Amino acid sequence: MAERPEQGSNMAAFFNIVCVVAGTGTLGLPYSLAKGGWIGVGILILSMIMSIYTGILIMKCIYYNGHTRLASYQEIGQHAFGRIGLIAVWFFHTSIVLGAPIMYFILSGTEIRELTAAHVNIPAKAWIWICCGVVSIPFVLMKSLKEVSLLSIFGVVATAVLVGVTMVESGLDYKNHKDTIQYDAVILRNLPIAVATISVCFGGNVVYMHVEESMRYPRSWNKVLVWAMLACCLMYAMVAVPGYLTYGPSSESPILKSLPQGTSRKVATIMIVAHVLLAAPVLMTSFALEVERVFDISIEKRGVIKERLYRTVTRLIIMGAVGGIACLVPFFDSFLSLLGALGNCMLIYVLPIFFYWRLIGWRQMPWYELLWCAIILIIGLLGCVIGSIDAIKALHHDFTYGRPE
């Protein structure tokens, strides 16, 4: 892992990770605690530790042969299990790098519609397309994550403001609910769906390869990852604990729906919209880089003019697909649960361990590390299977019976 003088700093990598990870589940955490009880805080910390461990494992897989660096998560799957591994990673990877921006646009369209309803009569679907149009500008113009890292800095600032507003507002509202709210330490029947939703909070594996590729000092990966995950976990706790403490079982996803109407809620809405505009390009650029690599869309292969033209057309098609899907799935919380159960549980918890065992081996691991891997696999598979079933049932109910406006 030699130094790369032309690439970005450790701080830029830190912001790229935090910008992607911290935004994917922040607003749904009080709802997760409402589903599973206070044990969700422990699940959050456990998820952080597990994601750090598997994030280190997956990076070892990239350099497993000691000579060359694999370019993507898909290549790791192919080297480990051939075509089956390639297809499996492609499916789960795509569900996240496209699913998370879809989730962002659903949230932004819904919240902007509520924010502007008294002034303009523009439906949520139209706002979704407007957000897609705004995000398409940096998505098309910025080629790699090195350029996108500037947006990540502002994305982290927007997320920090959002966390601060949510924490303060829910804390101030506590006095209005403290006498009527009852809490649960653990709700066993809802644990799988709670685990699935919380797993979204650490869904950064899909961009790790490209973030590490953009680092000048790749040997610093482990340190950068640990600090980024700790920062994310701190922000999550600052939203989850006050939110559940104030609203208890009635906590909604996103938590903005539970906050009292007023200026602070409007500020929070503006911040989440800002996060959409700044974080979505990071995930979508990761996906676009994979597509461009498959179709040899590079200056070396196509020349400067054709490379720019093909890249622009490809990314506009991707944005159109994301916007179209976002308009078909308006139920944010159920979609969030399905996204976490299906994609993140496999990519974060399950596949890195199987790939590491296949490429590097499990025999050199001490027994306690093998036991730790087994615990991660059990949690990941249970969250994937049971969480997906519950989330699909919720989505079916939403589409069949709808929800009150």
Short mmCIF file of C-alpha atoms in Angstrom, two decimals:
data_model
loop_
_atom_site.label_atom_id
_atom_site.label_comp_id
_atom_site.label_asym_id
_atom_site.label_seq_id
_atom_site.Cartn_x
_atom_site.Cartn_y
_atom_site.Cartn_z
CA MET A 1 0.00 0.00 0.00
CA ALA A 2 2.31 2.70 -1.31
CA GLU A 3 1.71 6.42 -0.88
CA ARG A 4 -0.38 8.07 -3.61
CA PRO A 5 0.76 11.73 -3.85
CA GLU A 6 -1.99 12.67 -6.30
CA GLN A 7 -4.83 11.56 -4.00
CA GLY A 8 -6.65 13.18 -1.07
CA SER A 9 -5.96 13.46 2.65
CA ASN A 10 -7.06 11.29 5.56
CA MET A 11 -9.41 14.08 6.63
CA ALA A 12 -11.11 14.04 3.22
CA ALA A 13 -11.62 10.28 3.57
CA PHE A 14 -13.01 10.81 7.08
CA PHE A 15 -15.59 13.30 5.80
CA ASN A 16 -16.54 11.03 2.87
CA ILE A 17 -17.27 8.16 5.26
CA VAL A 18 -19.13 10.25 7.83
CA CYS A 19 -21.17 12.03 5.15
CA VAL A 20 -22.42 8.72 3.72
CA VAL A 21 -22.78 6.75 6.95
CA ALA A 22 -24.18 9.40 9.31
CA GLY A 23 -27.04 10.32 7.04
CA THR A 24 -28.37 6.86 6.21
CA GLY A 25 -30.17 6.13 9.45
CA THR A 26 -30.00 9.12 11.79
CA LEU A 27 -33.64 10.13 11.56
CA GLY A 28 -34.97 6.60 11.94
CA LEU A 29 -33.17 5.72 15.17
CA PRO A 30 -35.84 6.82 17.69
CA TYR A 31 -38.33 4.75 15.66
CA SER A 32 -35.94 1.78 15.93
CA LEU A 33 -35.85 2.17 19.71
CA ALA A 34 -39.64 2.40 19.72
CA LYS A 35 -39.71 -0.92 17.89
CA GLY A 36 -37.12 -2.75 19.97
CA GLY A 37 -36.83 -0.86 23.28
CA TRP A 38 -33.78 0.56 25.04
CA ILE A 39 -31.77 -2.48 23.98
CA GLY A 40 -31.51 -0.66 20.66
CA VAL A 41 -28.77 1.53 22.14
CA GLY A 42 -26.72 -1.59 22.79
CA ILE A 43 -27.49 -2.86 19.29
CA LEU A 44 -26.26 0.47 17.92
CA ILE A 45 -22.91 0.18 19.71
CA LEU A 46 -22.58 -3.50 18.75
CA SER A 47 -23.36 -2.63 15.12
CA MET A 48 -20.62 -0.01 15.16
CA ILE A 49 -18.03 -2.46 16.50
CA MET A 50 -19.05 -5.14 14.00
CA SER A 51 -18.96 -2.69 11.09
CA ILE A 52 -15.46 -1.52 12.03
CA TYR A 53 -14.27 -5.13 12.16
CA THR A 54 -15.78 -6.13 8.82
CA GLY A 55 -14.63 -2.85 7.24
CA ILE A 56 -11.07 -3.82 8.13
CA LEU A 57 -11.59 -7.36 6.83
CA ILE A 58 -12.94 -6.22 3.47
CA MET A 59 -9.94 -3.94 2.97
CA LYS A 60 -7.60 -6.86 3.65
CA CYS A 61 -9.45 -8.76 0.91
CA ILE A 62 -8.65 -5.99 -1.58
CA TYR A 63 -4.91 -6.66 -1.12
CA TYR A 64 -5.20 -10.39 -0.46
CA ASN A 65 -2.66 -11.55 -3.09
CA GLY A 66 0.02 -9.10 -1.98
CA HIS A 67 0.68 -7.81 -5.50
CA THR A 68 -2.33 -6.00 -6.94
CA ARG A 69 -5.30 -4.07 -5.59
CA LEU A 70 -8.80 -5.24 -6.47
CA ALA A 71 -10.86 -2.35 -7.81
CA SER A 72 -14.27 -2.98 -6.26
CA TYR A 73 -16.48 -4.99 -3.92
CA GLN A 74 -17.72 -6.88 -6.98
CA GLU A 75 -14.18 -7.97 -7.86
CA ILE A 76 -13.69 -9.27 -4.34
CA GLY A 77 -16.83 -11.39 -4.75
CA GLN A 78 -15.64 -12.67 -8.12
CA HIS A 79 -12.19 -13.61 -6.82
CA ALA A 80 -13.74 -15.36 -3.82
CA PHE A 81 -16.65 -17.28 -5.37
CA GLY A 82 -16.51 -16.68 -9.11
CA ARG A 83 -19.61 -15.57 -11.02
CA ILE A 84 -21.92 -16.37 -8.09
CA GLY A 85 -19.94 -14.04 -5.83
CA LEU A 86 -19.92 -11.34 -8.49
CA ILE A 87 -23.69 -11.49 -9.00
CA ALA A 88 -24.44 -11.60 -5.26
CA VAL A 89 -22.31 -8.54 -4.52
CA TRP A 90 -23.66 -6.67 -7.55
CA PHE A 91 -27.24 -7.26 -6.39
CA PHE A 92 -26.72 -6.19 -2.77
CA HIS A 93 -24.29 -3.40 -3.68
CA THR A 94 -26.73 -1.90 -6.17
CA SER A 95 -29.59 -2.08 -3.66
CA ILE A 96 -27.59 0.22 -1.37
CA VAL A 97 -25.74 2.66 -3.63
CA LEU A 98 -28.98 3.32 -5.51
CA GLY A 99 -31.40 2.48 -2.69
CA ALA A 100 -29.96 4.98 -0.22
CA PRO A 101 -30.24 7.96 -2.60
CA ILE A 102 -33.79 6.82 -3.40
CA MET A 103 -34.46 6.87 0.34
CA TYR A 104 -32.98 10.37 0.55
CA PHE A 105 -35.14 11.70 -2.27
CA ILE A 106 -38.30 10.16 -0.82
CA LEU A 107 -37.58 11.91 2.47
CA SER A 108 -36.69 15.23 0.89
CA GLY A 109 -39.72 15.29 -1.40
CA THR A 110 -42.08 14.49 1.45
CA GLU A 111 -40.57 17.03 3.84
CA ILE A 112 -40.34 19.88 1.32
CA ARG A 113 -43.97 19.26 0.37
CA GLU A 114 -45.01 19.66 4.02
CA LEU A 115 -42.74 22.68 4.45
CA THR A 116 -44.16 24.55 1.45
CA ALA A 117 -47.78 23.33 1.47
CA ALA A 118 -49.09 26.63 2.82
CA HIS A 119 -47.42 28.63 0.06
CA VAL A 120 -47.31 26.54 -3.14
CA ASN A 121 -49.32 23.57 -4.35
CA ILE A 122 -46.51 21.36 -5.64
CA PRO A 123 -46.84 17.59 -5.02
CA ALA A 124 -44.12 15.55 -3.32
CA LYS A 125 -43.27 13.69 -6.54
CA ALA A 126 -42.50 16.99 -8.26
CA TRP A 127 -40.21 17.97 -5.38
CA ILE A 128 -38.45 14.61 -5.72
CA TRP A 129 -37.68 15.38 -9.35
CA ILE A 130 -36.52 18.90 -8.46
CA CYS A 131 -34.08 17.44 -5.91
CA CYS A 132 -32.87 14.94 -8.51
CA GLY A 133 -32.24 17.79 -10.92
CA VAL A 134 -30.19 19.72 -8.36
CA VAL A 135 -28.14 16.67 -7.33
CA SER A 136 -27.47 15.75 -10.96
CA ILE A 137 -25.28 18.85 -11.35
CA PRO A 138 -22.42 17.76 -9.02
CA PHE A 139 -23.09 14.11 -9.89
CA VAL A 140 -22.34 14.77 -13.56
CA LEU A 141 -19.60 17.37 -13.14
CA MET A 142 -17.52 15.66 -10.43
CA LYS A 143 -15.80 12.56 -11.74
CA SER A 144 -14.49 10.76 -8.62
CA LEU A 145 -14.76 10.75 -4.84
CA LYS A 146 -11.67 12.93 -4.59
CA GLU A 147 -13.66 15.83 -6.08
CA VAL A 148 -16.84 14.88 -4.22
CA SER A 149 -15.05 15.07 -0.84
CA LEU A 150 -15.60 18.85 -0.80
CA LEU A 151 -19.35 18.25 -0.80
CA SER A 152 -18.89 15.72 2.01
CA ILE A 153 -17.52 18.40 4.34
CA PHE A 154 -20.66 20.49 3.93
CA GLY A 155 -22.77 17.33 4.18
CA VAL A 156 -21.26 16.52 7.58
CA VAL A 157 -21.90 20.09 8.75
CA ALA A 158 -25.54 19.84 7.63
CA THR A 159 -25.93 16.52 9.44
CA ALA A 160 -24.36 17.94 12.62
CA VAL A 161 -26.80 20.88 12.57
CA LEU A 162 -29.68 18.46 11.99
CA VAL A 163 -28.57 16.33 14.94
CA GLY A 164 -28.23 19.39 17.16
CA VAL A 165 -31.67 20.75 16.28
CA THR A 166 -33.33 17.35 16.76
CA MET A 167 -31.62 16.76 20.11
CA VAL A 168 -32.47 20.21 21.48
CA GLU A 169 -36.07 20.24 20.25
CA SER A 170 -36.87 16.76 21.54
CA GLY A 171 -35.22 17.66 24.85
CA LEU A 172 -37.33 20.82 25.19
CA ASP A 173 -40.47 18.85 24.33
CA TYR A 174 -39.76 16.23 27.01
CA LYS A 175 -41.71 18.07 29.71
CA ASN A 176 -44.88 17.77 27.62
CA HIS A 177 -44.67 13.96 27.42
CA LYS A 178 -42.80 12.70 30.48
CA ASP A 179 -45.93 11.87 32.49
CA THR A 180 -47.60 9.81 29.74
CA ILE A 181 -44.73 7.90 28.12
CA GLN A 182 -43.88 4.31 29.04
CA TYR A 183 -40.66 2.68 27.88
CA ASP A 184 -39.61 -0.90 27.15
CA ALA A 185 -36.20 -2.36 27.90
CA VAL A 186 -36.63 -4.92 25.13
CA ILE A 187 -39.46 -5.94 22.78
CA LEU A 188 -38.46 -9.42 21.64
CA ARG A 189 -40.96 -9.79 18.80
CA ASN A 190 -39.67 -6.62 17.12
CA LEU A 191 -35.94 -7.19 17.59
CA PRO A 192 -35.22 -8.42 14.02
CA ILE A 193 -36.82 -5.40 12.38
CA ALA A 194 -35.05 -3.13 14.87
CA VAL A 195 -31.69 -4.74 14.04
CA ALA A 196 -32.43 -4.39 10.33
CA THR A 197 -33.25 -0.70 10.65
CA ILE A 198 -30.28 0.08 12.90
CA SER A 199 -27.92 -1.70 10.47
CA VAL A 200 -28.65 1.07 7.94
CA CYS A 201 -26.78 3.41 10.27
CA PHE A 202 -23.44 1.85 9.33
CA GLY A 203 -24.02 1.17 5.65
CA GLY A 204 -20.73 2.54 4.37
CA ASN A 205 -19.12 -0.63 3.00
CA VAL A 206 -20.43 0.15 -0.46
CA VAL A 207 -18.12 3.17 -0.81
CA TYR A 208 -15.15 2.03 1.29
CA MET A 209 -13.20 0.74 -1.70
CA HIS A 210 -13.51 4.04 -3.56
CA VAL A 211 -12.81 6.10 -0.44
CA GLU A 212 -9.63 4.12 0.26
CA GLU A 213 -8.68 4.48 -3.40
CA SER A 214 -8.89 8.27 -3.01
CA MET A 215 -6.54 8.32 0.02
CA ARG A 216 -2.95 9.50 -0.23
CA TYR A 217 -2.00 7.29 2.73
CA PRO A 218 -3.95 4.02 2.38
CA ARG A 219 -2.12 2.53 5.38
CA SER A 220 -4.12 4.92 7.56
CA TRP A 221 -7.41 3.26 6.56
CA ASN A 222 -8.04 1.47 9.87
CA LYS A 223 -7.48 4.62 11.92
CA VAL A 224 -9.69 6.74 9.66
CA LEU A 225 -12.46 4.12 9.73
CA VAL A 226 -12.46 3.84 13.53
CA TRP A 227 -12.65 7.61 14.07
CA ALA A 228 -15.36 7.98 11.42
CA MET A 229 -17.51 5.25 12.99
CA LEU A 230 -17.08 6.72 16.48
CA ALA A 231 -18.18 10.14 15.19
CA CYS A 232 -21.23 8.60 13.53
CA CYS A 233 -22.18 6.60 16.62
CA LEU A 234 -21.96 9.74 18.77
CA MET A 235 -24.30 11.64 16.45
CA TYR A 236 -26.71 8.69 16.39
CA ALA A 237 -26.86 8.55 20.17
CA MET A 238 -27.54 12.29 20.31
CA VAL A 239 -30.66 11.72 18.20
CA ALA A 240 -31.81 8.29 19.39
CA VAL A 241 -31.74 8.74 23.16
CA PRO A 242 -33.51 12.14 23.45
CA GLY A 243 -35.95 11.16 20.71
CA TYR A 244 -37.08 7.92 22.34
CA LEU A 245 -36.92 9.45 25.83
CA THR A 246 -39.37 12.17 24.77
CA TYR A 247 -41.74 10.34 22.41
CA GLY A 248 -41.39 6.70 23.48
CA PRO A 249 -43.43 4.17 21.46
CA SER A 250 -44.98 6.96 19.38
CA SER A 251 -41.62 7.95 17.86
CA GLU A 252 -41.93 8.22 14.09
CA SER A 253 -39.54 7.75 11.18
CA PRO A 254 -38.25 10.23 10.26
CA ILE A 255 -38.19 11.76 13.74
CA LEU A 256 -38.95 15.18 12.23
CA LYS A 257 -42.61 14.10 12.15
CA SER A 258 -42.60 13.86 15.95
CA LEU A 259 -41.02 17.25 16.60
CA PRO A 260 -43.31 20.21 17.38
CA GLN A 261 -44.13 22.56 14.53
CA GLY A 262 -42.04 25.72 14.45
CA THR A 263 -38.88 27.37 13.22
CA SER A 264 -36.59 24.65 14.55
CA ARG A 265 -38.44 21.95 12.66
CA LYS A 266 -38.18 24.02 9.49
CA VAL A 267 -34.44 24.39 10.06
CA ALA A 268 -34.15 20.62 10.53
CA THR A 269 -36.06 20.05 7.30
CA ILE A 270 -33.76 22.41 5.43
CA MET A 271 -30.72 20.60 6.85
CA ILE A 272 -31.94 17.17 5.77
CA VAL A 273 -32.61 18.52 2.29
CA ALA A 274 -29.08 19.95 2.28
CA HIS A 275 -27.79 16.55 3.30
CA VAL A 276 -29.61 14.96 0.36
CA LEU A 277 -28.02 17.40 -2.05
CA LEU A 278 -24.55 16.80 -0.61
CA ALA A 279 -24.48 13.11 0.35
CA ALA A 280 -26.34 11.47 -2.53
CA PRO A 281 -23.57 12.24 -5.07
CA VAL A 282 -21.07 10.27 -2.95
CA LEU A 283 -23.08 7.04 -3.15
CA MET A 284 -24.19 7.55 -6.73
CA THR A 285 -20.65 8.36 -7.85
CA SER A 286 -19.51 5.06 -6.34
CA PHE A 287 -22.11 3.24 -8.45
CA ALA A 288 -21.32 5.29 -11.56
CA LEU A 289 -17.61 4.50 -11.29
CA GLU A 290 -18.45 0.79 -11.36
CA VAL A 291 -20.65 1.21 -14.44
CA GLU A 292 -18.01 3.30 -16.19
CA ARG A 293 -15.35 0.72 -15.42
CA VAL A 294 -17.51 -2.06 -16.92
CA PHE A 295 -18.12 -0.10 -20.13
CA ASP A 296 -14.53 1.23 -20.37
CA ILE A 297 -15.64 4.84 -20.11
CA SER A 298 -12.22 6.40 -19.55
CA ILE A 299 -9.98 8.96 -21.22
CA GLU A 300 -7.46 6.23 -22.08
CA LYS A 301 -10.10 4.17 -23.91
CA ARG A 302 -12.42 6.85 -25.34
CA GLY A 303 -10.49 10.11 -25.48
CA VAL A 304 -11.35 13.32 -23.63
CA ILE A 305 -14.47 14.35 -25.58
CA LYS A 306 -16.13 10.92 -25.86
CA GLU A 307 -15.31 10.11 -22.23
CA ARG A 308 -17.06 13.26 -21.07
CA LEU A 309 -20.06 12.63 -23.35
CA TYR A 310 -20.50 8.96 -22.38
CA ARG A 311 -20.03 9.73 -18.69
CA THR A 312 -22.62 12.51 -18.79
CA VAL A 313 -25.22 10.37 -20.58
CA THR A 314 -24.58 7.40 -18.27
CA ARG A 315 -24.98 9.45 -15.11
CA LEU A 316 -28.13 11.19 -16.34
CA ILE A 317 -29.68 7.78 -17.05
CA ILE A 318 -28.76 6.64 -13.53
CA MET A 319 -30.32 9.77 -12.03
CA GLY A 320 -33.49 9.27 -14.06
CA ALA A 321 -33.82 5.70 -12.80
CA VAL A 322 -33.31 6.80 -9.18
CA GLY A 323 -35.93 9.54 -9.47
CA GLY A 324 -38.45 7.22 -11.10
CA ILE A 325 -38.12 4.57 -8.40
CA ALA A 326 -38.29 7.21 -5.64
CA CYS A 327 -41.70 8.30 -6.90
CA LEU A 328 -43.05 4.73 -6.63
CA VAL A 329 -42.07 4.04 -2.99
CA PRO A 330 -43.37 6.90 -0.81
CA PHE A 331 -43.40 5.01 2.52
CA PHE A 332 -40.10 6.03 4.07
CA ASP A 333 -39.95 3.94 7.24
CA SER A 334 -40.96 0.61 5.67
CA PHE A 335 -38.61 1.19 2.77
CA LEU A 336 -35.79 2.03 5.17
CA SER A 337 -36.31 -1.26 7.01
CA LEU A 338 -36.32 -3.27 3.78
CA LEU A 339 -33.20 -1.50 2.57
CA GLY A 340 -31.34 -2.27 5.77
CA ALA A 341 -32.48 -5.87 6.02
CA LEU A 342 -31.81 -6.80 2.41
CA GLY A 343 -28.67 -4.94 1.47
CA ASN A 344 -26.76 -3.75 4.51
CA CYS A 345 -27.00 -6.90 6.59
CA MET A 346 -25.32 -8.87 3.78
CA LEU A 347 -22.75 -6.30 2.69
CA ILE A 348 -21.74 -5.18 6.17
CA TYR A 349 -21.98 -8.32 8.28
CA VAL A 350 -22.08 -11.47 6.15
CA LEU A 351 -20.15 -11.18 2.88
CA PRO A 352 -16.92 -9.62 4.25
CA ILE A 353 -16.42 -12.60 6.57
CA PHE A 354 -17.14 -15.21 3.89
CA PHE A 355 -14.87 -13.42 1.43
CA TYR A 356 -12.06 -13.15 3.98
CA TRP A 357 -12.31 -16.83 4.86
CA ARG A 358 -12.27 -17.76 1.18
CA LEU A 359 -9.42 -15.50 0.06
CA ILE A 360 -7.16 -15.42 3.12
CA GLY A 361 -8.40 -18.31 5.26
CA TRP A 362 -9.94 -18.91 8.65
CA ARG A 363 -7.44 -21.38 10.10
CA GLN A 364 -5.04 -18.69 11.32
CA MET A 365 -7.81 -17.02 13.32
CA PRO A 366 -7.85 -17.74 17.08
CA TRP A 367 -10.96 -19.45 18.44
CA TYR A 368 -12.35 -16.29 20.03
CA GLU A 369 -12.13 -14.42 16.71
CA LEU A 370 -13.93 -17.27 14.96
CA LEU A 371 -16.61 -17.09 17.65
CA TRP A 372 -16.88 -13.33 17.07
CA CYS A 373 -17.28 -13.96 13.33
CA ALA A 374 -20.00 -16.52 14.04
CA ILE A 375 -21.91 -13.99 16.17
CA ILE A 376 -21.69 -11.41 13.39
CA LEU A 377 -22.91 -13.94 10.81
CA ILE A 378 -25.87 -14.99 12.94
CA ILE A 379 -26.93 -11.40 13.57
CA GLY A 380 -26.46 -10.48 9.92
CA LEU A 381 -28.41 -13.44 8.51
CA LEU A 382 -31.25 -13.12 11.02
CA GLY A 383 -31.53 -9.42 10.33
CA CYS A 384 -31.53 -10.05 6.58
CA VAL A 385 -34.13 -12.82 6.47
CA ILE A 386 -36.57 -11.92 9.25
CA GLY A 387 -36.17 -8.18 8.80
CA SER A 388 -36.87 -8.44 5.06
CA ILE A 389 -40.03 -10.44 5.66
CA ASP A 390 -41.37 -7.93 8.18
CA ALA A 391 -40.48 -4.96 5.99
CA ILE A 392 -42.11 -6.48 2.90
CA LYS A 393 -45.28 -7.12 4.91
CA ALA A 394 -45.28 -3.49 6.02
CA LEU A 395 -44.79 -2.26 2.46
CA HIS A 396 -47.58 -4.53 1.21
CA HIS A 397 -49.91 -3.13 3.87
CA ASP A 398 -48.95 0.43 2.94
CA PHE A 399 -49.59 -0.06 -0.77
CA THR A 400 -52.80 -2.03 -0.20
CA TYR A 401 -54.48 0.12 2.44
CA GLY A 402 -52.49 3.34 2.25
CA ARG A 403 -51.90 5.71 5.14
CA PRO A 404 -53.82 8.69 6.44
CA GLU A 405 -52.57 12.00 5.09
#
